[in-house]
Coordinates of C-alpha atoms and ligand atoms in Angstrom, one line a residue:
M1 CA -20.1 22.5 14.0
I2 CA -23.8 21.8 14.6
I3 CA -24.8 18.4 13.2
H4 CA -28.4 17.3 12.8
P5 CA -29.6 13.7 12.4
A6 CA -29.6 12.8 8.7
A7 CA -31.9 10.6 6.7
S8 CA -30.0 8.3 4.4
L9 CA -27.4 10.4 2.5
S10 CA -27.1 9.8 -1.2
G11 CA -25.6 11.3 -4.4
T12 CA -22.4 11.7 -6.3
V13 CA -19.3 13.5 -5.2
S14 CA -15.7 13.8 -6.4
L15 CA -12.5 13.8 -4.3
A16 CA -9.9 16.4 -3.4
G17 CA -6.2 15.7 -3.8
A18 CA -4.6 13.6 -1.0
K19 CA -3.5 15.6 2.0
N20 CA -0.8 13.1 2.8
A21 CA 0.6 13.2 -0.7
V22 CA 0.4 17.0 -1.3
L23 CA 2.2 18.0 1.9
V24 CA 5.3 15.9 1.2
S25 CA 5.3 16.9 -2.6
M26 CA 5.2 20.5 -1.6
A27 CA 8.2 19.9 0.7
S28 CA 10.1 18.1 -2.0
C29 CA 9.9 21.2 -4.3
L30 CA 12.8 22.5 -2.1
L31 CA 15.0 19.9 -3.9
V32 CA 14.8 22.0 -7.1
D33 CA 15.7 25.5 -8.1
G34 CA 12.8 26.8 -10.2
V35 CA 9.0 27.0 -10.5
S36 CA 6.9 23.9 -9.9
V37 CA 3.2 23.6 -10.4
L38 CA 1.0 21.2 -8.4
T39 CA -2.6 20.6 -9.5
N40 CA -5.6 18.9 -7.8
V41 CA -4.3 20.5 -4.5
P42 CA -6.9 20.5 -1.7
A43 CA -7.6 23.9 0.0
S44 CA -7.2 22.5 3.5
L45 CA -5.6 24.1 6.5
D46 CA -2.5 21.9 6.4
V47 CA -1.8 23.0 2.8
Y48 CA -2.0 26.6 3.9
Q49 CA 0.3 25.8 6.8
M50 CA 2.8 24.2 4.5
I51 CA 2.6 27.3 2.3
V52 CA 3.5 29.4 5.3
L53 CA 6.4 27.2 6.1
L54 CA 7.9 27.3 2.6
E55 CA 7.4 31.1 2.4
S56 CA 9.3 31.4 5.7
L57 CA 12.2 29.7 3.9
G58 CA 12.0 32.3 1.1
A59 CA 9.9 30.5 -1.5
K60 CA 7.3 32.4 -3.5
I61 CA 4.0 30.7 -3.7
S62 CA 0.6 31.4 -5.3
F63 CA -2.4 29.2 -4.7
E64 CA -5.4 29.5 -7.1
E65 CA -7.9 27.8 -4.7
I66 CA -10.8 27.5 -7.2
A67 CA -8.5 25.8 -9.7
H68 CA -6.7 23.9 -7.0
R69 CA -3.5 24.9 -8.6
L70 CA -0.4 25.7 -6.5
T71 CA 2.7 27.4 -8.0
I72 CA 5.9 27.1 -5.9
D73 CA 9.0 29.2 -6.9
T74 CA 12.0 28.1 -5.0
T75 CA 14.6 30.3 -6.7
T76 CA 14.4 32.8 -3.8
V77 CA 14.8 30.2 -1.0
N78 CA 17.4 31.6 1.4
Q79 CA 16.7 30.1 4.8
V80 CA 17.2 26.7 6.4
T81 CA 15.5 27.6 9.7
V82 CA 11.9 26.7 10.6
S83 CA 10.5 28.4 13.7
P84 CA 8.8 26.7 16.7
E85 CA 5.5 28.5 15.9
I86 CA 5.4 26.9 12.4
M87 CA 6.7 23.5 13.5
R88 CA 4.2 23.3 16.4
K89 CA 1.3 23.6 14.0
M90 CA 1.8 20.5 11.9
R91 CA 4.0 17.4 12.2
A92 CA 4.4 17.2 8.4
S93 CA 6.7 20.3 8.8
V94 CA 9.5 17.8 9.6
L95 CA 9.4 16.7 6.0
V96 CA 11.4 19.8 4.9
M97 CA 14.5 18.3 6.7
G98 CA 15.5 15.9 4.0
P99 CA 15.2 18.4 1.1
L100 CA 17.1 21.1 3.1
L101 CA 19.9 18.7 4.0
A102 CA 20.2 17.5 0.4
R103 CA 20.2 21.0 -1.2
Y104 CA 21.9 23.1 1.5
Q105 CA 23.7 20.5 3.7
R106 CA 21.9 22.1 6.7
A107 CA 18.5 22.1 8.4
H108 CA 17.7 24.0 11.6
I109 CA 14.2 23.1 12.7
A110 CA 12.3 23.4 16.0
L111 CA 11.0 20.0 17.3
P112 CA 7.7 19.2 15.5
G113 CA 4.1 19.3 16.8
G114 CA 1.0 17.8 15.2
C115 CA -2.0 15.8 16.4
L116 CA -2.4 14.5 19.9
I117 CA -2.4 10.9 18.7
G118 CA 0.8 9.8 20.4
L119 CA 4.3 10.9 21.1
R120 CA 5.2 10.7 17.4
P121 CA 8.9 11.1 17.8
I122 CA 11.1 11.6 14.8
D123 CA 13.9 9.3 15.9
Y124 CA 13.7 7.1 12.7
H125 CA 14.1 10.3 10.6
L126 CA 17.1 11.4 12.5
R127 CA 18.7 8.0 12.6
G128 CA 18.4 7.9 8.8
F129 CA 20.1 11.3 8.3
A130 CA 22.8 10.3 10.8
K131 CA 23.4 7.1 8.9
M132 CA 23.9 9.3 5.8
G133 CA 26.5 11.2 7.7
A134 CA 24.6 14.3 9.0
I135 CA 25.7 15.7 12.3
I136 CA 22.6 16.2 14.4
E137 CA 22.7 18.3 17.6
T138 CA 19.9 19.7 19.7
Q139 CA 20.2 23.3 21.0
D140 CA 17.2 24.3 23.3
Q141 CA 14.1 23.7 21.2
F142 CA 16.0 23.3 17.9
L143 CA 17.5 20.4 16.0
N144 CA 20.5 21.4 14.0
A145 CA 21.5 18.9 11.2
T146 CA 24.5 19.6 9.1
G147 CA 26.9 17.9 6.7
A148 CA 27.3 16.6 3.2
L149 CA 25.3 13.4 2.9
K150 CA 26.6 10.0 1.6
A151 CA 24.8 7.0 0.3
T152 CA 24.1 4.2 2.7
N153 CA 21.8 1.3 3.5
F154 CA 19.2 2.2 6.1
V155 CA 17.0 -0.3 7.8
L156 CA 13.7 1.0 9.3
E157 CA 12.7 -0.9 12.4
Y158 CA 9.1 0.2 11.6
P159 CA 7.9 1.2 8.1
S160 CA 7.4 4.8 9.0
V161 CA 5.8 6.9 6.2
G162 CA 7.5 10.1 7.2
A163 CA 10.9 8.6 7.8
T164 CA 10.8 6.8 4.5
E165 CA 9.8 10.0 2.7
N166 CA 12.4 12.2 4.4
V167 CA 15.4 9.9 3.8
M168 CA 14.2 9.2 0.2
M169 CA 14.1 12.9 -0.5
A170 CA 17.5 13.5 1.0
A171 CA 19.0 10.6 -1.1
T172 CA 17.8 11.9 -4.4
L173 CA 20.7 14.4 -4.5
T174 CA 23.2 12.3 -2.7
S175 CA 25.7 10.6 -5.0
G176 CA 25.7 6.8 -4.9
T177 CA 22.8 4.4 -4.2
T178 CA 20.9 4.7 -0.9
K179 CA 18.7 1.8 0.1
I180 CA 15.8 2.1 2.5
I181 CA 15.0 -1.4 3.8
N182 CA 11.5 -2.2 5.3
A183 CA 10.3 1.1 3.8
A184 CA 6.7 2.3 4.0
L185 CA 4.9 1.9 0.6
E186 CA 1.7 3.7 1.4
P187 CA -0.1 5.1 -1.7
E188 CA 1.1 8.6 -0.8
V189 CA 4.7 7.3 -0.7
L190 CA 4.2 5.8 -4.1
D191 CA 2.8 9.1 -5.4
L192 CA 5.9 10.9 -4.0
I193 CA 8.1 8.4 -5.8
A194 CA 6.2 9.3 -9.1
F195 CA 6.6 13.0 -8.3
L196 CA 10.4 12.7 -7.6
R197 CA 10.8 10.6 -10.8
A198 CA 9.1 13.4 -12.7
M199 CA 11.8 15.7 -11.3
G200 CA 14.4 13.4 -12.7
A201 CA 15.1 11.3 -9.6
M202 CA 16.3 7.7 -10.0
I203 CA 14.2 5.5 -7.7
E204 CA 13.6 1.8 -7.8
I205 CA 11.3 -0.3 -5.6
T206 CA 12.4 -3.9 -4.9
P207 CA 9.7 -6.2 -3.4
P208 CA 8.8 -6.7 -0.6
A209 CA 9.8 -3.2 0.7
T210 CA 13.2 -1.9 -0.4
I211 CA 13.5 1.5 -2.0
S212 CA 16.8 2.2 -3.8
I213 CA 17.6 5.8 -4.7
T214 CA 20.6 6.7 -6.9
G215 CA 21.5 10.3 -6.5
V216 CA 21.6 12.8 -9.4
S217 CA 23.4 16.1 -9.5
V218 CA 20.3 18.2 -10.2
L219 CA 16.5 17.8 -10.2
R220 CA 14.2 19.9 -12.4
P221 CA 10.9 21.6 -11.5
V222 CA 7.7 19.8 -12.6
E223 CA 4.0 20.1 -13.2
Y224 CA 2.2 17.3 -11.4
A225 CA -1.4 16.3 -10.4
I226 CA -1.8 15.1 -6.8
L227 CA -3.6 11.8 -6.5
P228 CA -7.2 11.7 -5.3
D229 CA -7.5 11.2 -1.6
R230 CA -8.3 7.6 -0.6
L231 CA -8.8 8.8 3.0
E232 CA -11.5 11.3 2.0
A233 CA -13.1 8.6 -0.1
G234 CA -13.1 6.2 2.9
T235 CA -14.5 8.9 5.1
L236 CA -17.3 9.6 2.6
L237 CA -18.1 5.9 2.2
A238 CA -18.2 5.4 6.0
T239 CA -20.5 8.4 6.4
V240 CA -23.0 7.3 3.8
A241 CA -22.8 3.6 5.0
A242 CA -23.6 4.8 8.6
T243 CA -26.8 6.6 7.3
G244 CA -27.9 3.6 5.2
G245 CA -27.7 5.6 1.9
S246 CA -25.8 5.3 -1.4
I247 CA -23.0 7.1 -3.1
T248 CA -20.9 7.2 -6.3
I249 CA -17.3 8.6 -6.2
P250 CA -16.2 8.5 -9.8
D251 CA -12.5 9.2 -9.2
A252 CA -12.0 7.0 -6.1
P253 CA -8.8 5.0 -6.3
A254 CA -10.4 1.7 -5.3
Y255 CA -7.1 0.0 -6.1
Y256 CA -5.6 1.6 -3.0
M257 CA -8.5 0.8 -0.8
E258 CA -9.0 -2.9 -1.0
V259 CA -8.8 -3.9 2.7
F260 CA -11.1 -1.1 3.7
L261 CA -13.6 -1.9 1.0
E262 CA -13.5 -5.6 1.9
K263 CA -14.5 -4.7 5.5
L264 CA -17.5 -2.7 4.2
V265 CA -18.6 -5.7 2.1
E266 CA -18.1 -8.0 5.2
M267 CA -20.6 -5.6 7.0
G268 CA -23.1 -6.3 4.2
H269 CA -22.7 -3.1 2.2
S270 CA -22.6 -3.5 -1.6
I271 CA -19.6 -2.1 -3.4
I272 CA -19.1 -1.8 -7.2
C273 CA -15.8 -0.6 -8.5
G274 CA -15.3 1.0 -12.0
D275 CA -12.9 -0.2 -14.7
K276 CA -9.3 -0.5 -13.6
Q277 CA -10.5 -0.1 -10.1
V278 CA -11.2 3.6 -10.6
G279 CA -14.5 4.8 -9.2
I280 CA -16.7 3.3 -6.4
T281 CA -20.5 3.0 -6.1
M282 CA -21.8 1.8 -2.7
V283 CA -25.3 1.0 -1.6
A284 CA -25.5 0.6 2.2
S285 CA -27.1 -2.3 4.0
K286 CA -30.0 -1.3 6.3
N287 CA -28.9 -3.8 8.9
P288 CA -25.1 -4.0 8.8
R289 CA -23.1 -6.7 10.7
A290 CA -20.3 -5.6 13.0
V291 CA -16.7 -6.4 11.8
S292 CA -13.4 -6.5 13.5
F293 CA -10.0 -5.2 12.2
K294 CA -6.5 -4.3 13.2
T295 CA -4.8 -1.2 11.7
M296 CA -1.6 -2.0 9.9
P297 CA 0.9 -0.3 7.5
Y298 CA -0.3 -0.4 3.9
P299 CA -1.9 -2.5 2.4
G300 CA -3.4 -3.4 5.9
F301 CA -6.4 -1.5 7.2
P302 CA -5.4 2.2 7.3
T303 CA -5.1 3.8 10.7
D304 CA -6.5 7.0 9.3
L305 CA -9.9 5.3 8.7
Q306 CA -10.0 3.6 12.1
A307 CA -12.1 6.3 13.8
P308 CA -14.7 6.7 11.0
M309 CA -15.0 2.9 10.8
M310 CA -15.4 2.6 14.5
V311 CA -18.6 4.7 14.4
L312 CA -20.1 2.2 12.0
Q313 CA -19.5 -0.5 14.5
T314 CA -21.2 1.3 17.3
V315 CA -24.7 0.8 15.7
A316 CA -23.9 -2.4 13.8
C317 CA -25.3 -5.8 14.7
G318 CA -22.9 -7.7 17.0
E319 CA -19.6 -7.2 18.6
S320 CA -16.5 -5.6 17.0
I321 CA -12.9 -5.7 18.2
I322 CA -10.7 -2.9 16.8
S323 CA -7.0 -2.9 17.4
E324 CA -5.0 0.3 16.7
T325 CA -1.4 -0.9 16.2
V326 CA 0.1 2.1 14.4
F327 CA -0.3 4.9 17.0
E328 CA -0.2 4.3 20.7
N329 CA -2.9 6.9 21.5
R330 CA -5.4 7.0 18.7
L331 CA -8.6 6.1 20.5
L332 CA -9.3 9.6 21.8
H333 CA -12.7 9.6 20.0
V334 CA -13.9 6.6 22.1
R335 CA -14.6 8.8 25.1
E336 CA -16.7 11.1 23.0
L337 CA -18.6 8.2 21.4
Q338 CA -19.3 6.7 24.8
R339 CA -20.9 10.1 25.8
M340 CA -23.2 9.6 22.7
G341 CA -24.3 6.2 24.0
A342 CA -21.8 3.9 22.3
Q343 CA -20.9 0.7 24.2
I344 CA -17.1 0.6 23.9
T345 CA -14.5 -0.8 26.3
I346 CA -10.8 -0.2 25.9
N347 CA -7.9 -2.5 26.8
G348 CA -4.6 -0.9 25.9
T349 CA -4.9 0.0 22.2
T350 CA -7.8 -2.4 21.6
A351 CA -11.4 -1.3 21.6
T352 CA -14.3 -3.7 22.0
I353 CA -17.6 -2.3 20.6
K354 CA -21.1 -3.8 21.2
G355 CA -23.6 -2.5 18.7
V356 CA -26.5 -0.4 20.1
D357 CA -29.8 0.6 18.5
Q358 CA -29.1 4.3 18.7
L359 CA -26.6 7.0 19.5
Y360 CA -27.7 10.3 21.1
G361 CA -26.5 13.8 20.2
A362 CA -24.1 15.5 22.6
Q363 CA -21.6 18.3 22.9
V364 CA -18.3 16.6 21.8
I365 CA -14.7 17.7 21.3
A366 CA -12.5 16.6 18.3
S367 CA -8.9 15.7 19.2
D368 CA -7.4 15.0 15.8
I369 CA -8.3 15.1 12.1
R370 CA -9.8 11.6 11.8
S371 CA -11.6 11.7 15.2
S372 CA -13.3 15.0 14.0
A373 CA -14.6 13.1 10.9
A374 CA -15.8 10.2 13.2
L375 CA -17.7 12.6 15.4
V376 CA -19.4 14.2 12.4
I377 CA -20.6 10.7 11.3
A378 CA -21.8 10.0 14.8
G379 CA -23.7 13.3 14.9
L380 CA -25.4 12.4 11.5
I381 CA -26.8 9.1 12.9
A382 CA -27.5 10.3 16.5
Q383 CA -30.9 11.2 17.8
G384 CA -31.0 14.9 18.5
Q385 CA -28.4 17.6 17.7
T386 CA -24.6 17.2 18.2
V387 CA -22.3 20.2 18.7
M388 CA -18.7 19.5 17.8
A389 CA -15.9 21.8 19.0
G390 CA -12.4 21.5 17.5
I391 CA -13.5 22.1 13.9
H392 CA -10.0 23.2 13.0
H393 CA -9.0 19.5 13.0
F394 CA -11.7 18.9 10.4
R395 CA -10.4 21.8 8.3
R396 CA -6.8 20.7 8.6
G397 CA -7.5 17.3 6.9
Y398 CA -10.4 18.0 4.5
D399 CA -11.2 20.6 1.8
Q400 CA -14.9 21.6 2.4
L401 CA -16.0 18.1 3.3
E402 CA -19.0 19.5 5.1
T403 CA -20.2 21.0 1.8
K404 CA -20.0 17.6 0.1
L405 CA -22.0 16.1 3.0
Q406 CA -24.6 18.8 2.6
Q407 CA -24.8 18.0 -1.1
L408 CA -25.6 14.4 0.0
G409 CA -28.4 15.7 2.2
A410 CA -26.7 16.3 5.6
V411 CA -27.8 19.3 7.7
I412 CA -24.7 20.8 9.1
A413 CA -24.2 24.3 10.3
I414 CA -20.9 26.0 11.2
E415 CA -20.8 28.6 13.9
Q416 CA -17.6 30.4 14.6
K417 CA -17.9 30.9 18.4
E418 CA -16.2 29.7 21.6
V419 CA -18.4 26.8 22.6
W420 CA -16.8 26.3 26.0
Ligands
EPZ501 C1 1.8 9.7 8.2 O1 2.2 10.2 9.4 C2 0.5 10.4 7.9 N1 0.7 11.9 7.9 C3 -0.5 10.1 9.0 O2 -1.8 10.7 8.7 C4 -0.7 8.5 9.0 O3 -1.6 8.2 10.0 C5 0.6 7.8 9.2 O4 1.6 8.3 8.2 C6 0.6 6.3 9.1 O5 0.0 6.0 7.9 C7 1.2 12.5 6.8 O6 1.6 11.8 5.8 C8 1.4 13.9 6.8 P1 4.6 7.2 10.7 P2 3.7 9.8 10.0 O7 6.0 7.8 10.7 O8 4.7 9.8 8.9 C9 6.1 6.0 15.0 C10 -3.7 11.9 9.1 O9 -4.7 11.9 9.9 N2 7.3 6.8 14.7 O10 4.3 6.1 9.7 O11 4.0 10.7 11.2 C11 4.9 7.0 15.2 O12 4.9 7.5 16.5 C12 -2.3 11.6 9.6 O13 -3.8 12.2 7.9 C13 8.4 6.7 15.5 O14 8.4 6.1 16.6 O15 3.5 8.3 10.5 C14 3.7 6.0 14.9 O16 3.4 5.3 16.1 C15 -2.3 11.2 11.1 N3 9.5 7.4 15.2 C16 4.3 5.1 13.9 O17 5.7 5.2 13.9 C17 9.6 8.1 14.0 O18 10.7 8.7 13.7 C18 3.9 5.4 12.4 O19 4.3 6.7 12.2 C19 8.5 8.1 13.2 C20 7.4 7.4 13.5

């Protein structure tokens, strides 16, 4: 991707459906025997990858990209095995385990892959299934989980999003009441709960963070609209703020973005939210102040917006301390930003950033979805051209985001070639 310096970006854009909601909702269609329809589905690489996975299990899928409408027919599912090639491409593939165990009492999956942002084991997922009575063995590169599940109380030592989702899906068809204590309650988890309830699942949330699932004998196919992507909204806001412009996002779920929006206001940017906290208009400050933050499980500062927000700090006024507490290796973009002139030092998983006047274009490499977005933002505010390799990360997490940025005034070209 060739990124040229941008003047202040401005305009109005709408959001795609949330990647981290649609992937798990697609997986949960395995819980039903029938034809489900998902709307507002983003045409991103991860969605296509999940389609490949579900088709490898025998599902019949059609995706009308322009209409963002995905039809999933699971009446022909006849497999419980997921190959290494498929698992290696995307960590979210592990989310088929819970539905397969619940429906077929068996899941045979290769160990998952995903971004480089840390070891990202699945021990919490497996501990949850084992607590429900599944027998889990590893044979070479495969995990084999078998057994009829039973209701249980499962305490998560960390509010893992994926583990919460996987165990919750497994429990929807398991008789009795399963409790997940210290559960993740990210917006995408809440959207999955709404999706499963639409299928007929019985799920209650008890504050502060217990999810109780009472199993039912059968779930029915649904038609469901995926929620707008708060992470795309945050990425767009960070991009426009970095260039000193203004943006309106009419469908932004501001109610799910409070800590992130507070940090933009602390920097000096002006944020106006619509009725019922739907819709955001931002006018960027021309001399923003540096802010510090720590990434935390929801409702804390989202780890998926840490990299884009860091870019804003590299040219803000003052010093910023950013602590990444969710993943142990999610500062890979720092190296690339330093090569563009950013003043950043790292101590463990904490980065200290001193604002500079200017970044400079360079050849950079993206290492995960959110670092690719951060490097695009850096390229838009750098002096001189930036060439970013690793565009597949950008494509994995966003649906034509570069087109939206071009609509706002960015000059970005895509060249399909081996850069190095
Ligand atoms: C989901 O990943 C999201 N992905 C991630 O978004 C997001 O960053 C993350 O939640 C946190 O919000 C999808 O929803 C597809 P976790 P997940 O389980 O479920 C450790 C993006 O860019 N852990 O909450 O994998 C783990 O290593 C992606 O859109 C275990 O140790 O996140 C991490 O340090 C990146 N054992 C921490 O917990 C486990 O069994 C949080 O992971 C599971 C997780």
